[in-house]
XYZ file of C-alpha atoms in Angstrom:
166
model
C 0.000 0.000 0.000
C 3.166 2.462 0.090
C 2.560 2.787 3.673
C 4.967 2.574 6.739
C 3.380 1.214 10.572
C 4.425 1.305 13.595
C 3.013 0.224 16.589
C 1.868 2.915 19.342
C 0.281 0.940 22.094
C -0.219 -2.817 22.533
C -3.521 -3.693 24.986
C -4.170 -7.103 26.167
C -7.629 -7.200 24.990
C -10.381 -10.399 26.529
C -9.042 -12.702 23.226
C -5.225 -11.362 21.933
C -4.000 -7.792 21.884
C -5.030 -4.936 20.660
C -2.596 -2.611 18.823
C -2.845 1.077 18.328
C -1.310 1.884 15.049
C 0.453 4.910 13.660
C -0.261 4.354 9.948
C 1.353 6.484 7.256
C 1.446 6.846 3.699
C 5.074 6.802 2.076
C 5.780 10.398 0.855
C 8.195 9.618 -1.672
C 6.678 11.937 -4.609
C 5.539 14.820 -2.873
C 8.903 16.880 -3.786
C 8.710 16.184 -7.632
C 5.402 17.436 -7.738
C 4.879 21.210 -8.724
C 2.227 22.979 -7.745
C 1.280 26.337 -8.308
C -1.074 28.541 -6.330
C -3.735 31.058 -8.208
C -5.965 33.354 -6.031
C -9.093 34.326 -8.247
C -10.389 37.964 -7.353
C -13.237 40.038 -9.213
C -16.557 41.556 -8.506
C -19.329 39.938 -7.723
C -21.293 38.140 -10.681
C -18.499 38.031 -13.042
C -17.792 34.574 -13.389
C -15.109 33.692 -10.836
C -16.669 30.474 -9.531
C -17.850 29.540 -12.697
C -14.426 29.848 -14.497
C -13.009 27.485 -11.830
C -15.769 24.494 -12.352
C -15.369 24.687 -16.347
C -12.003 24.118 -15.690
C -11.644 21.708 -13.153
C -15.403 19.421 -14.056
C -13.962 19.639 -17.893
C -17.742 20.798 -19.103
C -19.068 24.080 -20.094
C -21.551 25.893 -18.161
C -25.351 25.595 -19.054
C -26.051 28.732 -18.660
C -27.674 28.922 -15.533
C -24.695 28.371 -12.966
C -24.297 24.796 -13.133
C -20.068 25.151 -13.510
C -20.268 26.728 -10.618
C -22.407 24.692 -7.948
C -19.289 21.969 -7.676
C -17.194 24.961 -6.206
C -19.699 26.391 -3.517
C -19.022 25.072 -0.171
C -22.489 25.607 1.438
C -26.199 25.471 0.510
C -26.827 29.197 0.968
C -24.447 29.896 -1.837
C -26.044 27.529 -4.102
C -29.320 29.246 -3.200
C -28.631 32.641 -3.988
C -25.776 31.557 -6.509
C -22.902 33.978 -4.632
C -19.728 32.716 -2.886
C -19.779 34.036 0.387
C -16.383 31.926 1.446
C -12.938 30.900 -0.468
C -13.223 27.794 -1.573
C -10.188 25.926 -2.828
C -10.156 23.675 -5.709
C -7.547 21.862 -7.396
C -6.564 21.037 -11.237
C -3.872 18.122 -11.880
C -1.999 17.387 -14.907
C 0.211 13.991 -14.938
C 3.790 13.338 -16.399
C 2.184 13.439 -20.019
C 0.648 16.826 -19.551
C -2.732 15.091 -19.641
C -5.689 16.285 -17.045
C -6.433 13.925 -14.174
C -9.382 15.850 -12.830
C -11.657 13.544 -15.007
C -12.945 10.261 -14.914
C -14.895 7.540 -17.223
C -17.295 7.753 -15.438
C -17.368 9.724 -12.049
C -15.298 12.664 -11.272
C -12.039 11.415 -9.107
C -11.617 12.365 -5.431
C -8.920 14.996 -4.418
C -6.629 12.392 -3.240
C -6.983 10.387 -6.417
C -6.510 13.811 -8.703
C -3.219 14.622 -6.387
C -1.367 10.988 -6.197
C -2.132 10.684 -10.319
C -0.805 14.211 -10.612
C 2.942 15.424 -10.976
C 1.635 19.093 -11.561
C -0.954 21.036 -9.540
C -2.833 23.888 -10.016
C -4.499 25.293 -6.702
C -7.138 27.776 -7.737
C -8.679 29.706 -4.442
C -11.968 31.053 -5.438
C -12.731 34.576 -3.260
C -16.111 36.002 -2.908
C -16.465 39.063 -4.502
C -19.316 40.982 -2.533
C -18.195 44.098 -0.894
C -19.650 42.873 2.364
C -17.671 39.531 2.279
C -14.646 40.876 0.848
C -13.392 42.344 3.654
C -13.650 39.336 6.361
C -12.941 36.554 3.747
C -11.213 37.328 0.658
C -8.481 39.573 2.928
C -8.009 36.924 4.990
C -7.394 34.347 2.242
C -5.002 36.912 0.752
C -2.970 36.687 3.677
C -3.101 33.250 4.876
C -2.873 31.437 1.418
C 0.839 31.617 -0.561
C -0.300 32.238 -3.774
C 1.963 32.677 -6.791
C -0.317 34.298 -9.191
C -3.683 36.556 -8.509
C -6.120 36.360 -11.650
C -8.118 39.016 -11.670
C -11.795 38.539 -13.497
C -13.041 41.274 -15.167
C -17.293 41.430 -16.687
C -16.903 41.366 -20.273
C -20.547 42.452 -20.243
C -20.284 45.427 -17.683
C -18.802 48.456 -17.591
C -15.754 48.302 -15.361
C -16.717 50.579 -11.911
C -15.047 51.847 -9.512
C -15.091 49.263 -6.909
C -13.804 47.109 -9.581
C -10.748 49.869 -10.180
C -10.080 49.509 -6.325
C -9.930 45.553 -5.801
């Protein structure tokens, strides 16, 4: 299994022992594995969320939000369709350059995506209300190492001021 074990505690149990078990999986790829870290910032409603799920679910949006609803972390923000949290997501490309976020037939866990990958993309997804901006998205900025900010812009709005000031 690419796992190491070692024993913690034995306990003589009313038939045998019982062991307590530090299990741990062999980290022996970890440091070939490049990952880069993209913070995505805009206003509200201009596509932030929904960027991310085209990308990582492989599908294009229907129109309605659906791209988006695999990034939302809570049922409120499916509701009223606005992140009001970061929410990180991940895109993984293997030795051949070739995506690993999808399957045949379901979509692959995390784990799965990261052990198949030997290049990450982590895209952090900030909510782009003025009212959530402050507690949440500043707090991500800080806390998160991110390489690259990508900064979406309405290509059906004017650009405002608030957007001039993020």
């Amino acid at each position: 299994l690419g796992c190491t074990t070692k024993v913690q505690k034995l306990i003589e149990g009313k038939k045998g022992l019982i062991a307590e078990m530090h299990i741990k999986k062999q980290e022996e790829n970890l440091t070939n594995k490049i990952e880069i870290n993209i913070g995505v910032l805009g206003e509200e409603g201009t596509g932030k969320s929904t960027l991310i799920g085209v990308l990582i679910n492989g599908t294009l949006d229907n129109g309605k939000g659906l791209a988006r609803t695999g990034v939302f972390r809570h049922k409120h923000e499916l509701l009223c369709g606005k992140t009001s949290s970061f929410s990180h997501q991940i895109l993984g490309f293997d030795e051949k350059g070739e995506l690993t976020n999808y399957g045949d037939l379901l979509r692959p866990s995390l784990g799965q995506i990261v052990d198949k990958s030997t290049k990450i993309i982590n895209f952090y997804d900030m909510a782009g209300s003025t009212k959530t901006f402050n507690r949440t998205t500043l707090s991500t900025l800080s806390n998160e190492y991110l390489d690259y900010l990508l900064f979406v812009i309405s290509a059906k709005e004017v650009m405002t001021k608030k957007t001039e000031d993020l």
